[in-house]
């Protein structure tokens, strides 16, 4: 079982999330009553729909993680799953995303431009670290 499959299995047990096809056309999605929250695109790459406010609030922490990839102007972040700790990170961020979507104001942008699929190239961590 891949890391993404393990994460999907764990998240499908959450009562606030429902599974279905991803609106981008690639992979599976988990959605809340209001919005799509997570897209599972491959065995290791997951897009997470945060609000702009949540991304701004946690920007430095997100940018400091080798598992997280930010796209300027996007309400989505890409999480690259390389180990079990990345699954735990994803689950924590999904919890933040659910809370952010529940408290989102009516006028706040919903990320309708779509997820980051095909907008992010993820390199293996050891290639990034130079080794």
Tab-separated table of C-alpha atoms in Angstrom:
chain	number	residue	atom	x	y	z
A	1	UNK	CA	0.000	0.000	0.000
A	2	UNK	CA	1.401	3.421	-0.964
A	3	UNK	CA	1.721	6.323	1.436
A	4	UNK	CA	-1.096	8.160	-0.345
A	5	UNK	CA	-3.340	5.101	-0.059
A	6	UNK	CA	-2.608	4.879	3.664
A	7	UNK	CA	-3.389	8.568	4.127
A	8	UNK	CA	-6.591	8.285	2.074
A	9	UNK	CA	-7.698	5.267	4.103
A	10	UNK	CA	-7.142	7.108	7.387
A	11	UNK	CA	-8.897	10.272	6.187
A	12	UNK	CA	-11.897	8.397	4.773
A	13	UNK	CA	-12.699	7.375	8.344
A	14	UNK	CA	-13.186	11.025	9.321
A	15	UNK	CA	-16.903	11.826	9.594
A	16	UNK	CA	-16.554	15.293	8.010
A	17	UNK	CA	-15.052	13.981	4.748
A	18	UNK	CA	-16.676	12.242	1.782
A	19	UNK	CA	-14.774	10.515	-1.055
A	20	UNK	CA	-15.300	11.040	-4.771
A	21	UNK	CA	-13.473	11.868	-7.986
A	22	UNK	CA	-11.233	14.940	-7.970
A	23	UNK	CA	-12.723	17.894	-9.854
A	24	UNK	CA	-9.420	18.350	-11.714
A	25	UNK	CA	-10.006	14.984	-13.348
A	26	UNK	CA	-7.037	13.147	-11.828
A	27	UNK	CA	-7.262	10.959	-8.755
A	28	UNK	CA	-9.557	10.804	-5.758
A	29	UNK	CA	-10.839	13.687	-3.666
A	30	UNK	CA	-12.122	14.085	-0.159
A	31	UNK	CA	-14.582	16.863	0.389
A	32	UNK	CA	-16.429	18.514	3.211
A	33	UNK	CA	-20.014	19.659	2.906
A	34	UNK	CA	-18.755	22.994	1.518
A	35	UNK	CA	-15.610	22.305	-0.508
A	36	UNK	CA	-13.120	19.806	-1.872
A	37	UNK	CA	-10.354	19.570	0.701
A	38	UNK	CA	-7.836	16.989	-0.582
A	39	UNK	CA	-6.873	15.594	-3.991
A	40	UNK	CA	-4.815	12.378	-4.119
A	41	UNK	CA	-3.040	12.553	-7.484
A	42	UNK	CA	-0.395	9.844	-7.248
A	43	UNK	CA	1.234	7.397	-4.855
A	44	UNK	CA	3.056	10.321	-3.199
A	45	UNK	CA	1.532	13.657	-4.232
A	46	UNK	CA	-1.486	15.205	-2.557
A	47	UNK	CA	-3.003	18.657	-3.033
A	48	UNK	CA	-4.641	20.229	0.003
A	49	UNK	CA	-7.139	23.076	-0.271
A	50	UNK	CA	-6.346	25.634	2.421
A	51	UNK	CA	-7.812	29.111	2.440
A	52	UNK	CA	-5.629	32.128	1.663
A	53	UNK	CA	-5.952	33.163	5.297
A	54	UNK	CA	-4.669	29.767	6.524
A	55	UNK	CA	-1.770	29.808	4.068
A	56	UNK	CA	-0.841	33.325	5.153
A	57	UNK	CA	-1.100	32.376	8.826
A	58	UNK	CA	1.155	29.318	8.470
A	59	UNK	CA	3.263	30.499	5.523
A	60	UNK	CA	6.649	30.366	7.234
A	61	UNK	CA	5.993	26.924	8.703
A	62	UNK	CA	4.686	25.611	5.387
A	63	UNK	CA	7.577	27.100	3.414
A	64	UNK	CA	10.070	25.596	5.863
A	65	UNK	CA	8.911	22.032	5.260
A	66	UNK	CA	10.572	19.942	2.566
A	67	UNK	CA	7.278	18.050	2.174
A	68	UNK	CA	5.224	21.168	1.329
A	69	UNK	CA	5.220	23.024	-1.974
A	70	UNK	CA	3.501	26.392	-2.280
A	71	UNK	CA	2.295	27.948	-5.528
A	72	UNK	CA	2.035	31.757	-5.357
A	73	UNK	CA	-1.589	32.872	-5.474
A	74	UNK	CA	-3.009	29.373	-5.000
A	75	UNK	CA	-5.321	28.340	-2.167
A	76	UNK	CA	-3.882	24.840	-2.481
A	77	UNK	CA	-0.619	23.400	-1.164
A	78	UNK	CA	1.040	20.253	-2.474
A	79	UNK	CA	2.218	17.692	0.058
A	80	UNK	CA	4.800	15.162	-1.088
A	81	UNK	CA	4.613	11.986	0.971
A	82	UNK	CA	8.029	10.398	1.496
A	83	UNK	CA	7.543	8.843	4.941
A	84	UNK	CA	5.015	8.144	7.683
A	85	UNK	CA	5.727	11.532	9.291
A	86	UNK	CA	4.472	13.185	6.093
A	87	UNK	CA	1.148	11.371	6.511
A	88	UNK	CA	0.896	12.756	10.037
A	89	UNK	CA	1.711	16.224	8.673
A	90	UNK	CA	-0.998	15.846	6.014
A	91	UNK	CA	-3.599	14.772	8.577
A	92	UNK	CA	-2.755	17.792	10.752
A	93	UNK	CA	-3.067	20.102	7.754
A	94	UNK	CA	-6.392	18.530	6.739
A	95	UNK	CA	-7.678	19.336	10.212
A	96	UNK	CA	-6.544	22.953	9.756
A	97	UNK	CA	-8.152	23.047	6.294
A	98	UNK	CA	-11.487	21.784	7.605
A	99	UNK	CA	-11.496	24.449	10.313
A	100	UNK	CA	-10.465	27.131	7.810
A	101	UNK	CA	-13.291	26.206	5.444
A	102	UNK	CA	-15.842	26.208	8.266
A	103	UNK	CA	-14.868	29.724	9.300
A	104	UNK	CA	-14.341	31.101	5.799
A	105	UNK	CA	-16.323	34.250	5.127
A	106	UNK	CA	-18.834	34.354	2.282
A	107	UNK	CA	-16.660	36.709	0.232
A	108	UNK	CA	-13.409	34.805	0.689
A	109	UNK	CA	-12.012	33.252	-2.481
A	110	UNK	CA	-12.644	29.521	-2.664
A	111	UNK	CA	-9.705	28.498	-4.831
A	112	UNK	CA	-11.858	27.987	-7.889
A	113	UNK	CA	-8.784	28.144	-10.124
A	114	UNK	CA	-8.253	24.517	-9.145
A	115	UNK	CA	-5.625	22.514	-7.400
A	116	UNK	CA	-1.892	22.574	-8.091
A	117	UNK	CA	-1.844	19.439	-10.254
A	118	UNK	CA	0.522	20.075	-13.196
A	119	UNK	CA	1.642	23.355	-11.559
A	120	UNK	CA	4.136	21.764	-9.140
A	121	UNK	CA	7.173	19.629	-9.906
A	122	UNK	CA	8.246	17.662	-6.883
A	123	UNK	CA	11.849	16.504	-6.664
A	124	UNK	CA	12.928	13.724	-4.280
A	125	UNK	CA	14.211	15.172	-1.001
A	126	UNK	CA	17.723	13.785	-1.428
A	127	UNK	CA	17.976	15.534	-4.832
A	128	UNK	CA	16.904	18.811	-3.224
A	129	UNK	CA	19.416	18.383	-0.396
A	130	UNK	CA	22.176	17.816	-2.933
A	131	UNK	CA	22.836	14.219	-2.021
